Short mmCIF file of C-alpha atoms in Angstrom, two decimals:
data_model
loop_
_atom_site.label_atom_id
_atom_site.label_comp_id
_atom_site.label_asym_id
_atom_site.label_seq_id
_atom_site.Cartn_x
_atom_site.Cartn_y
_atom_site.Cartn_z
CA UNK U 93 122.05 58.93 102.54
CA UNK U 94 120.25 60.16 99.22
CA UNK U 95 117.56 57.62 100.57
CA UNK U 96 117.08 59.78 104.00
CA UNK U 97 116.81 63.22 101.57
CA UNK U 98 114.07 61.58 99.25
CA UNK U 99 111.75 60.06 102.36
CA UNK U 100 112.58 63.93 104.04
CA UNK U 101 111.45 65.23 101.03
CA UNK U 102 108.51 63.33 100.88
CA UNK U 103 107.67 63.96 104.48
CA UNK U 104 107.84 67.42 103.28
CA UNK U 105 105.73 67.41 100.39
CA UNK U 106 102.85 65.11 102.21
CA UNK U 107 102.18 68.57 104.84
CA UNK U 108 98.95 69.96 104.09
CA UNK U 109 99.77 73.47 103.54
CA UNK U 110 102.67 72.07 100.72
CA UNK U 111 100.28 69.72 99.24
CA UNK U 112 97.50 72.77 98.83
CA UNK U 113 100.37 74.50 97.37
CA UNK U 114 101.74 71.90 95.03
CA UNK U 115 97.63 71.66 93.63
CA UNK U 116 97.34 74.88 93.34
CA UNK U 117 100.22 75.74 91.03
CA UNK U 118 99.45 72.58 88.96
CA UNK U 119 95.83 74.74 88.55
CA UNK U 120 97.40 78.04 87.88
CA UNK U 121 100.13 76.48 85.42
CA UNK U 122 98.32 76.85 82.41
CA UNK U 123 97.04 80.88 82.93
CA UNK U 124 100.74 81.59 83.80
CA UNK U 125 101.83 79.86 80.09
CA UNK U 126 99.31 81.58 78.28
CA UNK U 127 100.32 85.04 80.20
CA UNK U 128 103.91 84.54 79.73
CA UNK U 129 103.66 83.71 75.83
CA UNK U 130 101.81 86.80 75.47
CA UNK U 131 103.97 88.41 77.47
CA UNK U 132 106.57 87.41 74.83
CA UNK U 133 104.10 88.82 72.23
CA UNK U 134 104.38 92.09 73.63
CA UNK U 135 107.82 92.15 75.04
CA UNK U 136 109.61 90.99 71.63
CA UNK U 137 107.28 91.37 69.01
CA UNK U 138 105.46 94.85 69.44
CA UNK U 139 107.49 96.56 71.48
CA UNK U 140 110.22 99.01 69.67
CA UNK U 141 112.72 98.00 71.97
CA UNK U 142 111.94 94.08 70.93
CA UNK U 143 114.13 91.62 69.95
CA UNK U 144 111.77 90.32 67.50
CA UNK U 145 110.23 93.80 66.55
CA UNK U 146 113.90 94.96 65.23
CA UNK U 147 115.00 91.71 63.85
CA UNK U 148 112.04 91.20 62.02
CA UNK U 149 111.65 94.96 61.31
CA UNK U 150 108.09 94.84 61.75
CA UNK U 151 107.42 98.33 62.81
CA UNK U 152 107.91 98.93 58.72
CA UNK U 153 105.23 96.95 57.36
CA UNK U 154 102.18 96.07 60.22
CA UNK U 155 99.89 99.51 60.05
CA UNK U 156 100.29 101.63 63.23
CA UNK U 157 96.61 100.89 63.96
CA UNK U 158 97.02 97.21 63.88
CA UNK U 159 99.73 97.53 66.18
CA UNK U 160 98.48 99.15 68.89
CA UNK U 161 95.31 96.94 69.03
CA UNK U 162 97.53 93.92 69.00
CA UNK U 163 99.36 95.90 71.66
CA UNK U 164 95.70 96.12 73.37
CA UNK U 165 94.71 92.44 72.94
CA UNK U 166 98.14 91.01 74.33
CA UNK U 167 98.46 93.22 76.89
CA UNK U 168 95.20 92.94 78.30
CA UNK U 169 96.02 88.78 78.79
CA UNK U 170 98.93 89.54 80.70
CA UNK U 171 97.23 92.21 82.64
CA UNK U 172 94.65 89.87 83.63
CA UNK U 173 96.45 86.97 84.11
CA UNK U 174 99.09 88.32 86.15
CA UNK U 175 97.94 91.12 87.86
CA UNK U 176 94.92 88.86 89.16
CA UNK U 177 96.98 86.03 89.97
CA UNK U 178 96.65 86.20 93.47
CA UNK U 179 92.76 86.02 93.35
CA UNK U 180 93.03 82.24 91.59
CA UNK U 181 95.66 81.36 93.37
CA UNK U 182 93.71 82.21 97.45
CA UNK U 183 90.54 80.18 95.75
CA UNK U 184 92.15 77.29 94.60
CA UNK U 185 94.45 77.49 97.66
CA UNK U 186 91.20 77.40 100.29
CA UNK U 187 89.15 75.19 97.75
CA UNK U 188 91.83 72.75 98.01
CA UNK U 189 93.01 72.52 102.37
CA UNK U 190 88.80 72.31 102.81
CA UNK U 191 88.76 69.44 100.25
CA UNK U 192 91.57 67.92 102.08
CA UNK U 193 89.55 67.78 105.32
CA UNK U 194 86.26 67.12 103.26
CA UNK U 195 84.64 70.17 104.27
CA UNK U 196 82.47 72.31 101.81
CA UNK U 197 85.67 73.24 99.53
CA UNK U 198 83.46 75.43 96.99
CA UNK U 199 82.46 77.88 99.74
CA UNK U 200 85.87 78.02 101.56
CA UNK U 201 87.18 78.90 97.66
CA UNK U 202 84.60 81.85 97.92
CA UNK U 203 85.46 82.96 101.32
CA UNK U 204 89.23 82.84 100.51
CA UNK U 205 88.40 85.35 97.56
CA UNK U 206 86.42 87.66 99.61
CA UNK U 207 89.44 87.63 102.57
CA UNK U 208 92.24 88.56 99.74
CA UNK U 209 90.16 91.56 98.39
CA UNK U 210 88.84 92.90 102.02
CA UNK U 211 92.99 92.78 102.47
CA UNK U 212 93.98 94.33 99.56
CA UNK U 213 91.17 97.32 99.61
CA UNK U 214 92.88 100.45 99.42
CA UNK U 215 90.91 102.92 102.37
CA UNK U 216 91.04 106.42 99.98
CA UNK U 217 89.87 110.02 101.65
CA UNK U 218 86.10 109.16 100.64
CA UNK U 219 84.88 106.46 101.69
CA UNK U 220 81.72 106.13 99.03
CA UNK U 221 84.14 106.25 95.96
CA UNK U 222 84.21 103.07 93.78
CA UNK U 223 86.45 99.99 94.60
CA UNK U 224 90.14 100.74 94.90
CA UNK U 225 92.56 97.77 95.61
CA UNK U 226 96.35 97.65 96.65
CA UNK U 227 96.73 95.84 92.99
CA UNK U 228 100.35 94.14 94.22
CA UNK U 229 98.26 91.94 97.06
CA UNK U 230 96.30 90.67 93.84
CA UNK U 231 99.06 89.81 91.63
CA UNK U 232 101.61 86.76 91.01
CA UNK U 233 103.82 89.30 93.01
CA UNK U 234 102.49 88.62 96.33
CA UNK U 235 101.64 84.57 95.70
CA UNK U 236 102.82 83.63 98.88
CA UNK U 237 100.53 85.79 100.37
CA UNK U 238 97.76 84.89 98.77
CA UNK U 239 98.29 80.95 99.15
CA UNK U 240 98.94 81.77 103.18
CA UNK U 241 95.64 83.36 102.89
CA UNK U 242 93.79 80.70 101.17
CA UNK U 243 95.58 77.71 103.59
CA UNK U 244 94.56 79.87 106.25
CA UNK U 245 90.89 79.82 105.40
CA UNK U 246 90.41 76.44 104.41
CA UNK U 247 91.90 75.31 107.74
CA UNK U 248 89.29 77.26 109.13
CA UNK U 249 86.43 75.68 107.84
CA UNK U 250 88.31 72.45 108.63
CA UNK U 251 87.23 72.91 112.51
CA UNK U 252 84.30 75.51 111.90
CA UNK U 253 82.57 74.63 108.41
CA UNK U 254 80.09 72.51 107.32
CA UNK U 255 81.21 69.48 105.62
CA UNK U 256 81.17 68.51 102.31
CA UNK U 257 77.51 67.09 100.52
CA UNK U 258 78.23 63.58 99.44
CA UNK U 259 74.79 62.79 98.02
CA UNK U 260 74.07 62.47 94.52
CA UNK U 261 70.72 64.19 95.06
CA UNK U 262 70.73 67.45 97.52
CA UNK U 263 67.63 68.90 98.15
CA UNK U 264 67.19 72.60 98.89
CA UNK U 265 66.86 71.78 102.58
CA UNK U 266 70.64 70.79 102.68
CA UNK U 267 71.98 73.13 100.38
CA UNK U 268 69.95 75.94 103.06
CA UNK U 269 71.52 73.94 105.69
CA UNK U 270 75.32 73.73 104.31
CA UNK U 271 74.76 77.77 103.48
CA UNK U 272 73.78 78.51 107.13
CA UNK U 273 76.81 76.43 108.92
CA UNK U 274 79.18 78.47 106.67
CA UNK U 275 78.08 81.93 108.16
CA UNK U 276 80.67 81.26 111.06
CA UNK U 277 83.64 80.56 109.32
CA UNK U 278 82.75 83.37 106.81
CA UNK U 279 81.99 85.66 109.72
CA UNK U 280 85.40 84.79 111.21
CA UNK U 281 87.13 85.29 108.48
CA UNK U 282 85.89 88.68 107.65
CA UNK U 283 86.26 90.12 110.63
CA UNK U 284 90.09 88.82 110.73
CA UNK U 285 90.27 90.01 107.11
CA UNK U 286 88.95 93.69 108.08
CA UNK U 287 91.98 94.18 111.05
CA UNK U 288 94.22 93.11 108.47
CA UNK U 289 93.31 95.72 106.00
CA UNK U 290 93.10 98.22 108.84
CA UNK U 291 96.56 97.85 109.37
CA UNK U 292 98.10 97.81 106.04
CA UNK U 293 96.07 100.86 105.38
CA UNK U 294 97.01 102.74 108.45
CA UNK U 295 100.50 102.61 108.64
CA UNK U 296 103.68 101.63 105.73
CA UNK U 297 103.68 98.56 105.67
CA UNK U 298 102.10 98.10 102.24
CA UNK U 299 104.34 100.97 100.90
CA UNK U 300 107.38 99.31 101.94
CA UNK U 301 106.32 95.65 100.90
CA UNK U 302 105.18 96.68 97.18
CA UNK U 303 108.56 98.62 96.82
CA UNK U 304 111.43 95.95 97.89
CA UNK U 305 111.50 93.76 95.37
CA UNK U 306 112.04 97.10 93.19
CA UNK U 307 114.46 98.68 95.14
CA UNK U 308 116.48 95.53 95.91
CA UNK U 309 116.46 95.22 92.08
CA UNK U 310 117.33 99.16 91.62
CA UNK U 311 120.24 98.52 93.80
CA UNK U 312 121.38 95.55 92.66
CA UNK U 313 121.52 97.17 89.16
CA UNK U 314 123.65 100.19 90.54
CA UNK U 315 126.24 98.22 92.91
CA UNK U 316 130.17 98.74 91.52
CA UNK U 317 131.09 96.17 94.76
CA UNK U 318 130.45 92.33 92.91
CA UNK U 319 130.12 91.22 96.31
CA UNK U 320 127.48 93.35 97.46
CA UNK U 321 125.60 92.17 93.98
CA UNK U 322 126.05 88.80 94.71
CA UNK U 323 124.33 89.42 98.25
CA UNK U 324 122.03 91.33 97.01
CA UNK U 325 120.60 88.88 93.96
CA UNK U 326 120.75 86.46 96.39
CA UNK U 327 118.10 87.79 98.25
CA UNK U 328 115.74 88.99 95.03
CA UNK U 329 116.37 84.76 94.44
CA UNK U 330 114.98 84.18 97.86
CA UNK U 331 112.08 86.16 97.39
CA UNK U 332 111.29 84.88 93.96
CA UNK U 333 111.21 80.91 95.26
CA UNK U 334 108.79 82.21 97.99
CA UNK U 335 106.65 83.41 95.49
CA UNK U 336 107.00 86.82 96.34
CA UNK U 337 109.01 87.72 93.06
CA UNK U 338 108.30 89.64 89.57
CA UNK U 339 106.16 87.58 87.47
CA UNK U 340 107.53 89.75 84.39
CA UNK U 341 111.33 88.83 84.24
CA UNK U 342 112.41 90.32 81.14
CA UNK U 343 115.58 91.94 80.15
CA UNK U 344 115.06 95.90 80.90
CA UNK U 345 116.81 98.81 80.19
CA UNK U 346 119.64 100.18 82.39
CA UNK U 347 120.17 103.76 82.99
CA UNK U 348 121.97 104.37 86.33
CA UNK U 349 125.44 106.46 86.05
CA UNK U 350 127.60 103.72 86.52
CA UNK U 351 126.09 102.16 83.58
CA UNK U 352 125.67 105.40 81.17
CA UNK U 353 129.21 105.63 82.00
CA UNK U 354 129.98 102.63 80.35
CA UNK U 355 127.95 102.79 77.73
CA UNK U 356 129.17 106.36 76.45
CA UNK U 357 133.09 105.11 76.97
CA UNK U 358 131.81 102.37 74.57
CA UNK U 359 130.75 104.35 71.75
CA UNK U 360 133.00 106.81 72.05
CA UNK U 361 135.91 104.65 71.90
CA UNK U 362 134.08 102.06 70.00
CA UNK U 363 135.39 99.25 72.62
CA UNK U 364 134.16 97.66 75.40
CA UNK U 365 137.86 96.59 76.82
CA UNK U 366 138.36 99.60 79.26
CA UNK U 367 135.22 100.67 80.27
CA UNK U 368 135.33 102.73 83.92
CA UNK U 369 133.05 100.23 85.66
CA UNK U 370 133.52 97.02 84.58
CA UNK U 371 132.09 94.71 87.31
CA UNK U 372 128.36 96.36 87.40
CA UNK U 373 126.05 93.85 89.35
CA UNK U 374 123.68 94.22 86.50
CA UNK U 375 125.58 94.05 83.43
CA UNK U 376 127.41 90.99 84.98
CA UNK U 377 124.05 89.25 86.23
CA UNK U 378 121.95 90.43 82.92
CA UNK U 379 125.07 88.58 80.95
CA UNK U 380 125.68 85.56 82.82
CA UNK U 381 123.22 84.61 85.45
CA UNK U 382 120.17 85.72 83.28
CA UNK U 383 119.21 82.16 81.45
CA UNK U 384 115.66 81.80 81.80
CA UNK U 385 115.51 84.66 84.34
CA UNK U 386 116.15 84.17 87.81
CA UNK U 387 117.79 81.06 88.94
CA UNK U 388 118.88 80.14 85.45
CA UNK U 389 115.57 78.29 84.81
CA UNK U 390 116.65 77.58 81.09
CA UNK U 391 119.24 75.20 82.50
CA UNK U 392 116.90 73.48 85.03
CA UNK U 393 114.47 73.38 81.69
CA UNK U 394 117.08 71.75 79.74
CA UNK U 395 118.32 69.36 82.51
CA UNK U 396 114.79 68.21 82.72
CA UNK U 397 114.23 67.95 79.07
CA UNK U 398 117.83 65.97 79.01
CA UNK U 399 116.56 63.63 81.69
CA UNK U 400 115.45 60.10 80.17
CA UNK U 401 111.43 59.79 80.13
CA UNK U 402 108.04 60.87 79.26
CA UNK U 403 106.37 62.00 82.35
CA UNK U 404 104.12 65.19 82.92
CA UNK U 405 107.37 67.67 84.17
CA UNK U 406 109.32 66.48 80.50
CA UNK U 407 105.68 68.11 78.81
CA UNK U 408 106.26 70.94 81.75
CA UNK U 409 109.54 71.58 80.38
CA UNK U 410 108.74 71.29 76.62
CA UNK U 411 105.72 73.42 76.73
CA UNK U 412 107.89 76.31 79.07
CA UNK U 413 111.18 76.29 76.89
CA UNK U 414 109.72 79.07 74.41
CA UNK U 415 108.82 81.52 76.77
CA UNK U 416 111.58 80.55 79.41
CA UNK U 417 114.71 80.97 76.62
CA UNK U 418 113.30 84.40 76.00
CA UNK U 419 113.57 84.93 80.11
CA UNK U 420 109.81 84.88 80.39
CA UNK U 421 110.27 81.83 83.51
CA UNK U 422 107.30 82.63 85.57
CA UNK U 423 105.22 79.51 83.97
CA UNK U 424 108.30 77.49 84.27
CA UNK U 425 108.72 78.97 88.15
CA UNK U 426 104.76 77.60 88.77
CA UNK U 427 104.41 74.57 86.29
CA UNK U 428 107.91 72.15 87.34
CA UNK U 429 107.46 73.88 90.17
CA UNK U 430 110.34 75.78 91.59
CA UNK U 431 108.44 77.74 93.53
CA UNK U 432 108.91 76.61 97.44
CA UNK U 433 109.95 73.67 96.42
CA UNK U 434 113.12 72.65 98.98
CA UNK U 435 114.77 70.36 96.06
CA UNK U 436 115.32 73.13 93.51
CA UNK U 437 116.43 75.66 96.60
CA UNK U 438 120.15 75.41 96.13
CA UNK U 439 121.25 75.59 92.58
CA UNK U 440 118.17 78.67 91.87
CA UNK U 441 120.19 80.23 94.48
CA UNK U 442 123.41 79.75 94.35
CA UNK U 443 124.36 79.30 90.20
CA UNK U 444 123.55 83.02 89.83
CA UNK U 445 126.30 83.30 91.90
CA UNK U 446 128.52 81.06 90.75
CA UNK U 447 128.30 82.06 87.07
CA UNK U 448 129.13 85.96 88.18
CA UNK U 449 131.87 85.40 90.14
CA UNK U 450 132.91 82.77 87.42
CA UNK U 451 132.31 86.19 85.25
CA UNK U 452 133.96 88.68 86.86
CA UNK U 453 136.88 86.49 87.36
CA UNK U 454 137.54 86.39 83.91
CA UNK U 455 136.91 89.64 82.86
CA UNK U 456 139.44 90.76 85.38
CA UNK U 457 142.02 88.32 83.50
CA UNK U 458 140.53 90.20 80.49
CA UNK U 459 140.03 87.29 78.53
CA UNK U 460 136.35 89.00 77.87
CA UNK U 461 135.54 92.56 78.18
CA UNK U 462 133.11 94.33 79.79
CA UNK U 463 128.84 93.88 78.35
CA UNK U 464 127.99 98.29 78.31
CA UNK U 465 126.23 97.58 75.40
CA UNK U 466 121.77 97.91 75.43
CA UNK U 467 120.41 94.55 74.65
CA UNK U 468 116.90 94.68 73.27
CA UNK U 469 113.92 93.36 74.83
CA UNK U 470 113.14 89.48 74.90
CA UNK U 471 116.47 88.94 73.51
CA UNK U 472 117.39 84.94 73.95
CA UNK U 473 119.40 84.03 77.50
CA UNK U 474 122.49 82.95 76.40
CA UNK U 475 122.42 85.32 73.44
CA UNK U 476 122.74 88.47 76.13
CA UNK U 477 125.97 89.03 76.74
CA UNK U 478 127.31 88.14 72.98
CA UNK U 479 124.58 91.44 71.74
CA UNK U 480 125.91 92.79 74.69
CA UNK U 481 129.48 93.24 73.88
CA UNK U 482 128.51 94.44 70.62
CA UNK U 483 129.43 90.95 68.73
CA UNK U 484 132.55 90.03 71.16
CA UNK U 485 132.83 85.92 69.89
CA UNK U 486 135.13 85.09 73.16
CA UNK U 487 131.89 86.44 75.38
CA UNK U 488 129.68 83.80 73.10
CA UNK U 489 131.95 80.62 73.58
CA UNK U 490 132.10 81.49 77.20
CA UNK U 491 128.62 82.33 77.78
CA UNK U 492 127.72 78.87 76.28
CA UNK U 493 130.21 77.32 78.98
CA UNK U 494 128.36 79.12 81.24
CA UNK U 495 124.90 77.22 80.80
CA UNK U 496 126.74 73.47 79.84
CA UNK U 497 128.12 74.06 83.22
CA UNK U 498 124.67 75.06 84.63
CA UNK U 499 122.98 72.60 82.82
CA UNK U 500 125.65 69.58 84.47
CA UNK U 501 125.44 71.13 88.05
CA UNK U 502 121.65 71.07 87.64
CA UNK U 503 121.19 67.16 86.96
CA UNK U 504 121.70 65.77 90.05
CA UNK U 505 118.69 68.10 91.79
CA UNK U 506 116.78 67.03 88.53
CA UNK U 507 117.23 63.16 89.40
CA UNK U 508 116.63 63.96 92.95
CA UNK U 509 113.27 65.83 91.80
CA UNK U 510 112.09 62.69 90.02
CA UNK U 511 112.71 60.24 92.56
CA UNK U 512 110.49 62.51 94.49
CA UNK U 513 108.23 63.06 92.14
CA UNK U 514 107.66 59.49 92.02
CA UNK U 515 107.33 58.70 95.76
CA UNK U 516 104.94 61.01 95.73
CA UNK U 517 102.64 60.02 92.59
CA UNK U 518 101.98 56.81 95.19
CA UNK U 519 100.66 58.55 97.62
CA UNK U 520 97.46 59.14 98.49
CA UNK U 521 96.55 63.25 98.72
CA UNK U 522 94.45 63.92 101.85
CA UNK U 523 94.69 66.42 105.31
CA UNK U 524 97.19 65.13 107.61
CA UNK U 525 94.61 63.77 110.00
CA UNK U 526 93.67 61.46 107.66
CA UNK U 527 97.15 59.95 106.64
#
């Protein structure tokens, strides 16, 4: 049986569009780690709400001036990196399907580029003003977009481009000649690219897709009903392993009513026992399903790190534990990769879950008591709901349960990843036509 799930895994993996995928986030692995431990940088260490900046009290002794230009320099990595994740991600997406199909890969890369930016220009009430772009089309928030994009337009210079040149020495007559026979598939694709961007800048659409993940998360955040929390961080789960989540997952502060309730019966009564709401969807899921960020990626980490070996997703693993046990996952998310991969699909989804109804099961015994309390920025996974219930040791031991029991239910996708894995590293990468 586990045989038949490995060889339809493999099938799965060998499809074009997965295997343009699968190179592209190899590629992009190493801009999301250097984005997400700068991201830490900022988050924890020179931010006022950071874990690191209080702990460390560094507010007291780096000069104001130092720390706004370190602010500056950190900031602008993850600005880049992120916010123009999308743009690497269509290249390398259409560089790789035309490479597939040996077709000229460089210009499909270019083309791809040039379709993601005609999308994403933002049509303003003049139309001579300088360059305006719907930024989330751009970002890590709309991969999936971007790598549909880039499949899309490498495909199409698999039946309409030029192919690739093979020669050691090209002459200037065939580099003329390979820039020619790409005018149709660059035509095509503008043309398809300028209908697109006439309809997301004509109607809501684009209003409506950058704001879900937000209000999903809002609401989420808000919900009394656990049930209705589960359901709904089910779906922001669904939409993260398309690649159509937050690459920014970091512990941030709560202020709806439900939770200022809380917090003010806390300190009032200095005790988190009674609190009016305890069963908040985001006190429970910032507590207890929050290891790594979404989908408890600190346990998958460990699991893999656990695993016996030396292979390229152990060095994965090792090089993403930093940033991933402060819940900065997005380079683990891209570099293992969890993101639309079918093997990691269940437990990303479905441990959240577990571990808040596990949660709110025993709070309701009141063996632990409610988490009102702020936690600061960048503060460790499974250190959350311990800060959280202002030093409750009960809410500690438990919360380390918590991610053993992750960590265990995560092993057997982890073995079933590597068998995988290794099927594949035998195989030969190529289009489908020429399996």
């Amino acid at each position: 049986m586990q045989s038949k799930v490995v060889n339809m895994l493999v099938r799965f993996n060998q499809h074009s569009f997965i295997q343009a995928v699968r190179q592209t986030l190899v590629v992009l692995f190493p801009v999301t780690l250097i984005g997400a431990l700068a991201q830490l940088v900022v988050k924890s260490c020179l931010d006022a709400n950071g874990f690191f900046y209080n702990i460390f009290g560094i507010g007291s002794w780096l000069p104001l001036t130092w720390l706004k230009t370190l602010q500056f320099v950190f900031t602008s990595v993850t600005q880049i990196f992120f916010n123009l994740l999308g743009v690497l991600a269509c290249f390398i997406c259409a560089y790789n399907t035309a490479r597939f199909y040996r077709r000229d890969a460089q210009m499909a890369g270019l083309t791809g580029v040039f379709a993601l930016l005609l999308v994403a220009y933002r049509y303003g009430k003049n139309p001579q003003v300088a360059l305006d772009f719907h930024m989330t089309l751009l970002s890590g928030k709309s991969l999936l977009f971007a790598l549909l994009i880039g499949y899309g337009v490498g495909q199409l210079y698999r039946w309409k481009g030029p192919g690739e040149l093979m020669v050691k020495k090209i002459t200037w007559l065939e580099v003329r000649r390979q820039a020619f026979a790409s005018l149709w598939p660059l035509l095509i694709t503008t043309l398809l690219a300028m209908l697109v961007s006439l309809a997301i800048n004509s109607g809501r659409f684009y209003h409506a897709y950058s704001h879900t993940y937000t209000a999903l998360t809002s609401a989420s955040q808000e919900l009394r009903n656990v049930w209705l929390a589960l359901l709904l961080s089910l779906v922001l789960a669904v939409m993260d392993w398309i690649g159509l989540g937050v690459p920014s997952s970091y512990n941030m502060p709560l202020n709806t009513p439900a939770y200022m309730a809380n917090l003010n019966y806390a300190l009032v009564h200095g005790s988190a026992w009674h609190v009016p709401y305890k069963f908040l969807g985001s006190t429970l899921y910032n507590s207890f399903a929050n290891f790594g960020g979404d989908g408890l990626v600190l346990a998958l980490v460990v699991a893999i790190l656990l695993f016996p070996g030396n292979t390229s997703l152990h060095r994965v693993g090792r090089w993403t534990a930093l940033p991933t046990l402060f819940n900065f996952d997005y380079s683990s998310l891209v570099g293992l990769p969890v993101i639309l991969n079918p093997v990691f699909l269940l437990p990303f989804l479905f441990l959240p879950l577990i571990n808040i109804g596990i949660a709110a099961g025993v709070t309701a015994l009141g063996l632990i008591p409610a988490t009102p309390y702020p936690v600061l920025l960048g503060t460790p996974g499974p250190l959350i709901g311990f800060v959280a219930t202002n030093g409750n040791w009960a809410t500690l031991i438990f919360t380390l349960a918590l991610l053993l029991l992750d960590i265990v239910l995560y092993l057997p996708f982890v073995r079933l990843n590597f068998r995988v894995e290794d099927q594949l590293g035998r195989a030969t990468l190529g289009g489908e036509d020429d399996a």
